[in-house]
């Protein structure tokens, strides 16, 4: 089946009610724009402005400008629309995932749920189900976006589509690189394992190779790998944080990279502090604490996790002692 049909089927499938509440990539419409653009380009000298695409004002407008090589207006319309969709999708996704994970973790219900789980079975199932819908939502839209950008480049023989992709990355709305997707994956696995529930068709992992990874299978047999090692200590991340650029580090490693103490936390980092991997600035303030991922790793690498916890605490004690010694010296004016 062509992706366009798969996508349509997805949009009007069983999740239609859920999808009504959120925006999605206007795949069909954007494709129509591209199609008329190609027709225009093929007969560049006489742009057929009377071609009927009446159900769509944009397509009409589009024809008038297609004659010029660079298609500047068309570019603007095309990309501003995609940008809007991408940020809406990313916003909706992030807020929903935050909500689910908040319910799961903040309530401290882990043990509680285990004891009283029969009371909560419905809630849990609802959470897992929404988790699954969100994974599907974000991956389907991300693929639609990739496809439409590729098509754009093909029709225009341009690289603007590719450029736009990197722009989305730098604006942090590239859907598949959201740390919330990794959190959702960890959540999904944390839950399913405990319940021995439905087999996990999206995520798998390998934590004991030299390069620990979480792998995500997308529709259309695309595979995405998330590296779970910390670029600073080169070990499996412990108490992980994702900086706004998407790079993952142990909390203690990220703190030392930003020259703040562990007990102060990443919020204390200066806005000029840079990510050690990509050198982006201002990435510490809104870093995401990856609680589900931490729980996931804790369960699977118990010994390692404990060792790291002990080490982190010792370091924290040492740092706060140094810190207070220094404060005291200031106070009494050494
Ligand atoms: Zn055009
Ligand atoms: Zn580290
Ligand atoms: Zn980075």
mmCIF file of C-alpha atoms and ligand atoms in Angstrom:
data_model
loop_
_atom_site.group_PDB
_atom_site.id
_atom_site.type_symbol
_atom_site.label_atom_id
_atom_site.label_comp_id
_atom_site.label_asym_id
_atom_site.label_seq_id
_atom_site.Cartn_x
_atom_site.Cartn_y
_atom_site.Cartn_z
ATOM 1 C CA UNK A 1 0.000 0.000 0.000
ATOM 2 C CA UNK A 2 1.194 3.497 -0.780
ATOM 3 C CA UNK A 3 2.003 5.596 2.244
ATOM 4 C CA UNK A 4 -0.654 8.171 1.349
ATOM 5 C CA UNK A 5 -3.319 5.505 1.647
ATOM 6 C CA UNK A 6 -1.861 4.085 4.827
ATOM 7 C CA UNK A 7 -1.885 7.543 6.308
ATOM 8 C CA UNK A 8 -5.473 8.185 5.270
ATOM 9 C CA UNK A 9 -6.483 4.882 6.731
ATOM 10 C CA UNK A 10 -4.750 5.827 9.939
ATOM 11 C CA UNK A 11 -6.460 9.221 10.105
ATOM 12 C CA UNK A 12 -9.900 7.742 9.624
ATOM 13 C CA UNK A 13 -9.376 4.523 11.491
ATOM 14 C CA UNK A 14 -10.388 3.531 14.976
ATOM 15 C CA UNK A 15 -8.543 6.463 16.492
ATOM 16 C CA UNK A 16 -10.501 9.111 14.678
ATOM 17 C CA UNK A 17 -11.983 10.384 17.924
ATOM 18 C CA UNK A 18 -8.566 10.862 19.428
ATOM 19 C CA UNK A 19 -7.217 12.494 16.288
ATOM 20 C CA UNK A 20 -10.036 15.006 16.128
ATOM 21 C CA UNK A 21 -8.473 16.815 19.025
ATOM 22 C CA UNK A 22 -5.072 17.368 17.470
ATOM 23 C CA UNK A 23 -3.568 18.559 14.239
ATOM 24 C CA UNK A 24 -1.803 16.367 11.757
ATOM 25 C CA UNK A 25 0.261 16.727 8.628
ATOM 26 C CA UNK A 26 -1.976 17.708 5.740
ATOM 27 C CA UNK A 27 -0.344 15.096 3.624
ATOM 28 C CA UNK A 28 -2.949 14.858 0.929
ATOM 29 C CA UNK A 29 -3.271 18.585 0.473
ATOM 30 C CA UNK A 30 0.459 19.243 0.398
ATOM 31 C CA UNK A 31 0.857 16.486 -2.105
ATOM 32 C CA UNK A 32 -1.753 18.110 -4.298
ATOM 33 C CA UNK A 33 0.183 21.347 -4.158
ATOM 34 C CA UNK A 34 3.280 19.515 -5.268
ATOM 35 C CA UNK A 35 1.427 17.776 -8.032
ATOM 36 C CA UNK A 36 0.127 20.993 -9.511
ATOM 37 C CA UNK A 37 3.558 22.474 -9.099
ATOM 38 C CA UNK A 38 5.021 19.713 -11.199
ATOM 39 C CA UNK A 39 2.435 20.192 -13.905
ATOM 40 C CA UNK A 40 3.364 23.861 -13.929
ATOM 41 C CA UNK A 41 7.013 23.148 -14.194
ATOM 42 C CA UNK A 42 6.576 20.759 -17.052
ATOM 43 C CA UNK A 43 4.867 23.456 -19.082
ATOM 44 C CA UNK A 44 6.755 26.363 -17.647
ATOM 45 C CA UNK A 45 6.133 28.829 -20.475
ATOM 46 C CA UNK A 46 2.393 28.611 -20.234
ATOM 47 C CA UNK A 47 1.422 28.024 -16.682
ATOM 48 C CA UNK A 48 -2.111 26.619 -16.946
ATOM 49 C CA UNK A 49 -3.746 28.951 -14.526
ATOM 50 C CA UNK A 50 -7.135 27.534 -15.377
ATOM 51 C CA UNK A 51 -6.291 24.070 -14.192
ATOM 52 C CA UNK A 52 -9.066 23.019 -11.895
ATOM 53 C CA UNK A 53 -8.078 22.603 -8.328
ATOM 54 C CA UNK A 54 -10.991 24.621 -7.164
ATOM 55 C CA UNK A 55 -11.485 22.930 -3.862
ATOM 56 C CA UNK A 56 -8.235 24.404 -2.766
ATOM 57 C CA UNK A 57 -7.399 28.088 -2.808
ATOM 58 C CA UNK A 58 -3.766 27.471 -2.086
ATOM 59 C CA UNK A 59 -3.327 25.365 -5.128
ATOM 60 C CA UNK A 60 -4.813 28.184 -7.238
ATOM 61 C CA UNK A 61 -2.519 30.766 -5.812
ATOM 62 C CA UNK A 62 0.319 28.392 -6.262
ATOM 63 C CA UNK A 63 -0.103 28.209 -10.027
ATOM 64 C CA UNK A 64 0.457 31.893 -10.499
ATOM 65 C CA UNK A 65 3.876 31.725 -8.997
ATOM 66 C CA UNK A 66 5.092 28.442 -10.240
ATOM 67 C CA UNK A 67 6.742 29.816 -13.323
ATOM 68 C CA UNK A 68 9.704 31.220 -11.585
ATOM 69 C CA UNK A 69 12.616 28.938 -10.981
ATOM 70 C CA UNK A 70 12.850 29.320 -7.226
ATOM 71 C CA UNK A 71 9.136 29.252 -6.492
ATOM 72 C CA UNK A 72 9.659 31.632 -3.572
ATOM 73 C CA UNK A 73 6.067 32.115 -2.583
ATOM 74 C CA UNK A 74 5.271 28.459 -2.897
ATOM 75 C CA UNK A 75 8.256 27.667 -0.710
ATOM 76 C CA UNK A 76 7.040 30.028 1.904
ATOM 77 C CA UNK A 77 3.524 28.658 1.957
ATOM 78 C CA UNK A 78 4.643 25.106 1.929
ATOM 79 C CA UNK A 79 7.208 25.402 4.660
ATOM 80 C CA UNK A 80 5.358 27.764 6.937
ATOM 81 C CA UNK A 81 2.442 25.388 6.899
ATOM 82 C CA UNK A 82 4.623 22.405 7.646
ATOM 83 C CA UNK A 83 6.370 24.304 10.400
ATOM 84 C CA UNK A 84 3.060 25.164 11.984
ATOM 85 C CA UNK A 85 1.878 21.583 11.812
ATOM 86 C CA UNK A 86 5.121 20.249 13.191
ATOM 87 C CA UNK A 87 5.103 22.551 16.171
ATOM 88 C CA UNK A 88 1.456 21.838 16.909
ATOM 89 C CA UNK A 89 2.046 18.122 16.738
ATOM 90 C CA UNK A 90 5.154 18.377 18.904
ATOM 91 C CA UNK A 91 3.301 20.543 21.418
ATOM 92 C CA UNK A 92 0.334 18.244 21.682
ATOM 93 C CA UNK A 93 2.526 15.186 21.908
ATOM 94 C CA UNK A 94 4.740 16.646 24.632
ATOM 95 C CA UNK A 95 1.874 17.797 26.790
ATOM 96 C CA UNK A 96 0.033 14.477 26.552
ATOM 97 C CA UNK A 97 3.139 12.423 27.297
ATOM 98 C CA UNK A 98 3.990 14.666 30.239
ATOM 99 C CA UNK A 99 0.504 14.128 31.544
ATOM 100 C CA UNK A 100 0.609 10.343 31.315
ATOM 101 C CA UNK A 101 4.084 10.052 32.786
ATOM 102 C CA UNK A 102 3.207 12.445 35.542
ATOM 103 C CA UNK A 103 0.326 10.201 36.513
ATOM 104 C CA UNK A 104 2.596 7.224 36.428
ATOM 105 C CA UNK A 105 5.570 8.511 38.355
ATOM 106 C CA UNK A 106 4.779 11.545 40.444
ATOM 107 C CA UNK A 107 2.020 9.893 42.381
ATOM 108 C CA UNK A 108 4.690 7.547 43.651
ATOM 109 C CA UNK A 109 2.211 4.906 42.751
ATOM 110 C CA UNK A 110 4.691 2.308 41.629
ATOM 111 C CA UNK A 111 4.524 0.237 44.790
ATOM 112 C CA UNK A 112 1.072 1.424 45.568
ATOM 113 C CA UNK A 113 -0.210 0.280 42.234
ATOM 114 C CA UNK A 114 1.346 -3.096 42.637
ATOM 115 C CA UNK A 115 -0.461 -3.628 45.877
ATOM 116 C CA UNK A 116 -3.795 -2.274 44.808
ATOM 117 C CA UNK A 117 -3.529 -2.885 41.156
ATOM 118 C CA UNK A 118 -6.874 -4.520 40.763
ATOM 119 C CA UNK A 119 -8.500 -1.180 41.570
ATOM 120 C CA UNK A 120 -6.524 0.569 38.924
ATOM 121 C CA UNK A 121 -6.513 -1.896 36.110
ATOM 122 C CA UNK A 122 -8.770 0.239 34.001
ATOM 123 C CA UNK A 123 -6.748 3.380 34.582
ATOM 124 C CA UNK A 124 -3.567 1.570 33.749
ATOM 125 C CA UNK A 125 -4.971 0.140 30.597
ATOM 126 C CA UNK A 126 -6.207 3.533 29.566
ATOM 127 C CA UNK A 127 -2.734 4.957 30.123
ATOM 128 C CA UNK A 128 -1.020 2.256 28.124
ATOM 129 C CA UNK A 129 -3.550 2.609 25.379
ATOM 130 C CA UNK A 130 -3.062 6.324 25.152
ATOM 131 C CA UNK A 131 0.677 5.759 25.160
ATOM 132 C CA UNK A 132 0.320 3.503 22.174
ATOM 133 C CA UNK A 133 -1.879 5.978 20.351
ATOM 134 C CA UNK A 134 0.633 8.732 20.953
ATOM 135 C CA UNK A 135 3.484 6.649 19.607
ATOM 136 C CA UNK A 136 1.472 5.946 16.492
ATOM 137 C CA UNK A 137 0.444 9.571 16.212
ATOM 138 C CA UNK A 138 3.945 10.925 16.347
ATOM 139 C CA UNK A 139 5.509 8.319 14.086
ATOM 140 C CA UNK A 140 2.837 8.472 11.394
ATOM 141 C CA UNK A 141 3.106 12.228 11.231
ATOM 142 C CA UNK A 142 6.875 12.181 11.265
ATOM 143 C CA UNK A 143 6.918 9.789 8.339
ATOM 144 C CA UNK A 144 4.351 11.843 6.465
ATOM 145 C CA UNK A 145 6.558 14.865 6.942
ATOM 146 C CA UNK A 146 9.671 13.083 5.748
ATOM 147 C CA UNK A 147 7.893 11.813 2.678
ATOM 148 C CA UNK A 148 6.416 15.130 1.742
ATOM 149 C CA UNK A 149 9.765 16.889 2.110
ATOM 150 C CA UNK A 150 11.466 14.313 -0.023
ATOM 151 C CA UNK A 151 8.782 14.704 -2.646
ATOM 152 C CA UNK A 152 9.199 18.447 -2.500
ATOM 153 C CA UNK A 153 12.880 18.152 -3.278
ATOM 154 C CA UNK A 154 12.201 15.752 -6.097
ATOM 155 C CA UNK A 155 9.641 17.998 -7.774
ATOM 156 C CA UNK A 156 11.674 21.168 -7.390
ATOM 157 C CA UNK A 157 15.049 19.444 -7.750
ATOM 158 C CA UNK A 158 16.005 21.463 -4.715
ATOM 159 C CA UNK A 159 17.574 20.836 -1.326
ATOM 160 C CA UNK A 160 15.101 23.037 0.532
ATOM 161 C CA UNK A 161 13.263 20.043 1.915
ATOM 162 C CA UNK A 162 16.446 18.710 3.402
ATOM 163 C CA UNK A 163 17.341 22.146 4.725
ATOM 164 C CA UNK A 164 13.938 22.412 6.330
ATOM 165 C CA UNK A 165 14.518 19.129 8.083
ATOM 166 C CA UNK A 166 17.656 20.416 9.728
ATOM 167 C CA UNK A 167 15.846 23.612 10.620
ATOM 168 C CA UNK A 168 13.227 21.548 12.441
ATOM 169 C CA UNK A 169 16.014 19.814 14.253
ATOM 170 C CA UNK A 170 17.550 23.063 15.390
ATOM 171 C CA UNK A 171 14.153 24.394 16.452
ATOM 172 C CA UNK A 172 13.660 21.177 18.390
ATOM 173 C CA UNK A 173 10.437 20.119 16.774
ATOM 174 C CA UNK A 174 11.811 17.140 14.866
ATOM 175 C CA UNK A 175 9.293 14.674 16.223
ATOM 176 C CA UNK A 176 11.351 11.539 16.244
ATOM 177 C CA UNK A 177 14.128 13.143 18.246
ATOM 178 C CA UNK A 178 11.954 14.219 21.107
ATOM 179 C CA UNK A 179 13.212 12.911 24.451
ATOM 180 C CA UNK A 180 9.550 12.428 25.290
ATOM 181 C CA UNK A 181 9.396 9.691 22.716
ATOM 182 C CA UNK A 182 12.211 7.866 24.516
ATOM 183 C CA UNK A 183 10.413 8.410 27.804
ATOM 184 C CA UNK A 184 7.233 7.055 26.318
ATOM 185 C CA UNK A 185 9.108 4.041 25.002
ATOM 186 C CA UNK A 186 10.576 3.367 28.434
ATOM 187 C CA UNK A 187 7.166 3.813 30.001
ATOM 188 C CA UNK A 188 5.653 1.413 27.556
ATOM 189 C CA UNK A 189 8.256 -1.222 28.297
ATOM 190 C CA UNK A 190 8.078 -0.648 32.054
ATOM 191 C CA UNK A 191 4.389 -1.233 31.941
ATOM 192 C CA UNK A 192 4.177 -4.078 29.535
ATOM 193 C CA UNK A 193 6.825 -6.116 31.224
ATOM 194 C CA UNK A 194 5.085 -5.919 34.538
ATOM 195 C CA UNK A 195 1.792 -6.931 33.094
ATOM 196 C CA UNK A 196 3.223 -9.426 30.684
ATOM 197 C CA UNK A 197 0.873 -7.579 28.397
ATOM 198 C CA UNK A 198 0.723 -7.259 24.672
ATOM 199 C CA UNK A 199 3.988 -7.911 22.926
ATOM 200 C CA UNK A 200 5.918 -4.797 22.235
ATOM 201 C CA UNK A 201 5.915 -4.090 18.554
ATOM 202 C CA UNK A 202 7.525 -0.664 18.736
ATOM 203 C CA UNK A 203 10.513 -0.817 21.051
ATOM 204 C CA UNK A 204 13.345 -3.171 21.788
ATOM 205 C CA UNK A 205 16.668 -2.659 23.530
ATOM 206 C CA UNK A 206 20.186 -3.944 24.004
ATOM 207 C CA UNK A 207 21.829 -2.563 27.119
ATOM 208 C CA UNK A 208 24.839 -4.805 27.385
ATOM 209 C CA UNK A 209 26.632 -4.172 24.147
ATOM 210 C CA UNK A 210 29.434 -1.594 24.030
ATOM 211 C CA UNK A 211 26.903 0.789 22.566
ATOM 212 C CA UNK A 212 23.688 0.442 24.573
ATOM 213 C CA UNK A 213 20.653 1.306 22.463
ATOM 214 C CA UNK A 214 16.921 1.476 22.465
ATOM 215 C CA UNK A 215 15.502 0.679 19.047
ATOM 216 C CA UNK A 216 12.220 1.840 17.685
ATOM 217 C CA UNK A 217 10.489 0.221 14.754
ATOM 218 C CA UNK A 218 8.418 2.581 12.672
ATOM 219 C CA UNK A 219 5.744 1.772 10.149
ATOM 220 C CA UNK A 220 7.175 1.384 6.667
ATOM 221 C CA UNK A 221 9.980 -0.692 8.250
ATOM 222 C CA UNK A 222 12.053 2.316 9.216
ATOM 223 C CA UNK A 223 14.269 1.709 12.226
ATOM 224 C CA UNK A 224 15.460 4.347 14.668
ATOM 225 C CA UNK A 225 18.165 3.820 17.252
ATOM 226 C CA UNK A 226 18.584 5.863 20.402
ATOM 227 C CA UNK A 227 22.029 5.750 21.897
ATOM 228 C CA UNK A 228 21.795 5.321 25.661
ATOM 229 C CA UNK A 229 25.419 5.931 26.520
ATOM 230 C CA UNK A 230 26.621 9.175 28.028
ATOM 231 C CA UNK A 231 29.074 11.061 25.831
ATOM 232 C CA UNK A 232 30.969 12.257 28.897
ATOM 233 C CA UNK A 233 31.587 9.157 31.033
ATOM 234 C CA UNK A 234 30.979 6.811 28.065
ATOM 235 C CA UNK A 235 28.897 4.538 30.290
ATOM 236 C CA UNK A 236 25.227 3.678 30.208
ATOM 237 C CA UNK A 237 23.416 6.840 31.332
ATOM 238 C CA UNK A 238 22.481 7.054 34.986
ATOM 239 C CA UNK A 239 19.848 9.446 36.339
ATOM 240 C CA UNK A 240 19.576 10.701 32.766
ATOM 241 C CA UNK A 241 18.673 14.154 31.540
ATOM 242 C CA UNK A 242 18.006 15.123 27.937
ATOM 243 C CA UNK A 243 19.216 18.603 27.087
ATOM 244 C CA UNK A 244 17.036 20.652 24.772
ATOM 245 C CA UNK A 245 19.205 19.645 21.828
ATOM 246 C CA UNK A 246 18.147 16.058 22.520
ATOM 247 C CA UNK A 247 21.494 14.770 23.795
ATOM 248 C CA UNK A 248 21.382 12.491 26.824
ATOM 249 C CA UNK A 249 23.740 12.631 29.787
ATOM 250 C CA UNK A 250 23.960 11.403 33.348
ATOM 251 C CA UNK A 251 22.875 14.156 35.681
ATOM 252 C CA UNK A 252 26.262 14.306 37.363
ATOM 253 C CA UNK A 253 28.070 14.457 34.000
ATOM 254 C CA UNK A 254 25.776 17.197 32.673
ATOM 255 C CA UNK A 255 26.278 19.177 35.872
ATOM 256 C CA UNK A 256 30.026 19.008 35.601
ATOM 257 C CA UNK A 257 29.846 20.003 31.913
ATOM 258 C CA UNK A 258 27.809 23.063 32.910
ATOM 259 C CA UNK A 259 30.022 23.755 35.945
ATOM 260 C CA UNK A 260 27.217 23.518 38.473
ATOM 261 C CA UNK A 261 27.037 21.272 41.476
ATOM 262 C CA UNK A 262 24.801 18.231 41.451
ATOM 263 C CA UNK A 263 22.652 19.506 44.295
ATOM 264 C CA UNK A 264 22.112 22.785 42.472
ATOM 265 C CA UNK A 265 20.821 20.950 39.432
ATOM 266 C CA UNK A 266 20.826 21.827 35.745
ATOM 267 C CA UNK A 267 18.458 24.745 36.200
ATOM 268 C CA UNK A 268 21.376 26.574 37.818
ATOM 269 C CA UNK A 269 23.448 26.320 34.628
ATOM 270 C CA UNK A 270 24.339 29.549 32.892
ATOM 271 C CA UNK A 271 22.450 30.160 29.647
ATOM 272 C CA UNK A 272 25.813 30.319 27.905
ATOM 273 C CA UNK A 273 26.733 26.781 28.887
ATOM 274 C CA UNK A 274 27.002 24.559 25.851
ATOM 275 C CA UNK A 275 26.144 20.967 25.108
ATOM 276 C CA UNK A 276 29.433 19.036 25.054
ATOM 277 C CA UNK A 277 28.307 17.120 21.968
ATOM 278 C CA UNK A 278 26.697 19.644 19.613
ATOM 279 C CA UNK A 279 27.887 22.904 21.215
ATOM 280 C CA UNK A 280 24.366 24.342 21.296
ATOM 281 C CA UNK A 281 23.922 26.998 24.004
ATOM 282 C CA UNK A 282 20.957 27.504 26.317
ATOM 283 C CA UNK A 283 20.112 23.825 26.414
ATOM 284 C CA UNK A 284 20.265 23.206 30.157
ATOM 285 C CA UNK A 285 17.385 25.266 31.546
ATOM 286 C CA UNK A 286 14.598 23.148 30.106
ATOM 287 C CA UNK A 287 16.398 19.832 30.197
ATOM 288 C CA UNK A 288 14.065 16.862 30.612
ATOM 289 C CA UNK A 289 14.580 14.564 33.567
ATOM 290 C CA UNK A 290 14.129 11.105 32.092
ATOM 291 C CA UNK A 291 12.399 9.375 34.976
ATOM 292 C CA UNK A 292 10.890 6.515 33.018
ATOM 293 C CA UNK A 293 14.170 5.752 31.336
ATOM 294 C CA UNK A 294 15.876 5.758 34.715
ATOM 295 C CA UNK A 295 13.312 3.319 36.082
ATOM 296 C CA UNK A 296 13.722 1.182 33.010
ATOM 297 C CA UNK A 297 17.507 0.989 33.443
ATOM 298 C CA UNK A 298 17.260 0.470 37.174
ATOM 299 C CA UNK A 299 15.184 -2.651 36.650
ATOM 300 C CA UNK A 300 17.447 -4.128 34.046
ATOM 301 C CA UNK A 301 20.902 -3.244 35.315
ATOM 302 C CA UNK A 302 20.370 -3.438 39.065
ATOM 303 C CA UNK A 303 23.990 -3.756 40.187
ATOM 304 C CA UNK A 304 25.279 -1.094 37.867
ATOM 305 C CA UNK A 305 22.477 1.236 38.839
ATOM 306 C CA UNK A 306 23.208 0.810 42.571
ATOM 307 C CA UNK A 307 26.920 1.444 42.077
ATOM 308 C CA UNK A 308 26.202 4.615 40.220
ATOM 309 C CA UNK A 309 23.744 5.762 42.851
ATOM 310 C CA UNK A 310 26.321 5.308 45.605
ATOM 311 C CA UNK A 311 28.929 7.150 43.548
ATOM 312 C CA UNK A 312 26.555 10.001 42.781
ATOM 313 C CA UNK A 313 25.647 10.438 46.427
ATOM 314 C CA UNK A 314 29.280 10.439 47.505
ATOM 315 C CA UNK A 315 30.072 13.060 44.892
ATOM 316 C CA UNK A 316 27.118 15.145 46.004
ATOM 317 C CA UNK A 317 28.254 15.075 49.640
ATOM 318 C CA UNK A 318 31.771 16.023 48.621
ATOM 319 C CA UNK A 319 30.557 18.897 46.477
ATOM 320 C CA UNK A 320 28.239 20.327 49.084
ATOM 321 C CA UNK A 321 30.978 20.156 51.702
ATOM 322 C CA UNK A 322 33.328 22.076 49.407
ATOM 323 C CA UNK A 323 30.568 24.512 48.638
ATOM 324 C CA UNK A 324 29.730 25.262 52.263
ATOM 325 C CA UNK A 325 33.370 25.487 53.253
ATOM 326 C CA UNK A 326 33.745 28.122 50.590
ATOM 327 C CA UNK A 327 30.636 29.987 51.723
ATOM 328 C CA UNK A 328 31.873 29.994 55.288
ATOM 329 C CA UNK A 329 35.219 31.379 54.207
ATOM 330 C CA UNK A 330 33.440 34.222 52.424
ATOM 331 C CA UNK A 331 31.316 34.948 55.445
ATOM 332 C CA UNK A 332 34.127 35.168 57.895
ATOM 333 C CA UNK A 333 36.247 37.001 55.366
ATOM 334 C CA UNK A 334 39.290 34.855 54.760
HETATM 335 ZN ZN1 LIG B 1 5.892 25.534 -7.375
HETATM 336 ZN ZN1 LIG B 2 27.807 10.132 32.248
HETATM 337 ZN ZN1 LIG B 3 23.575 18.567 22.139
#
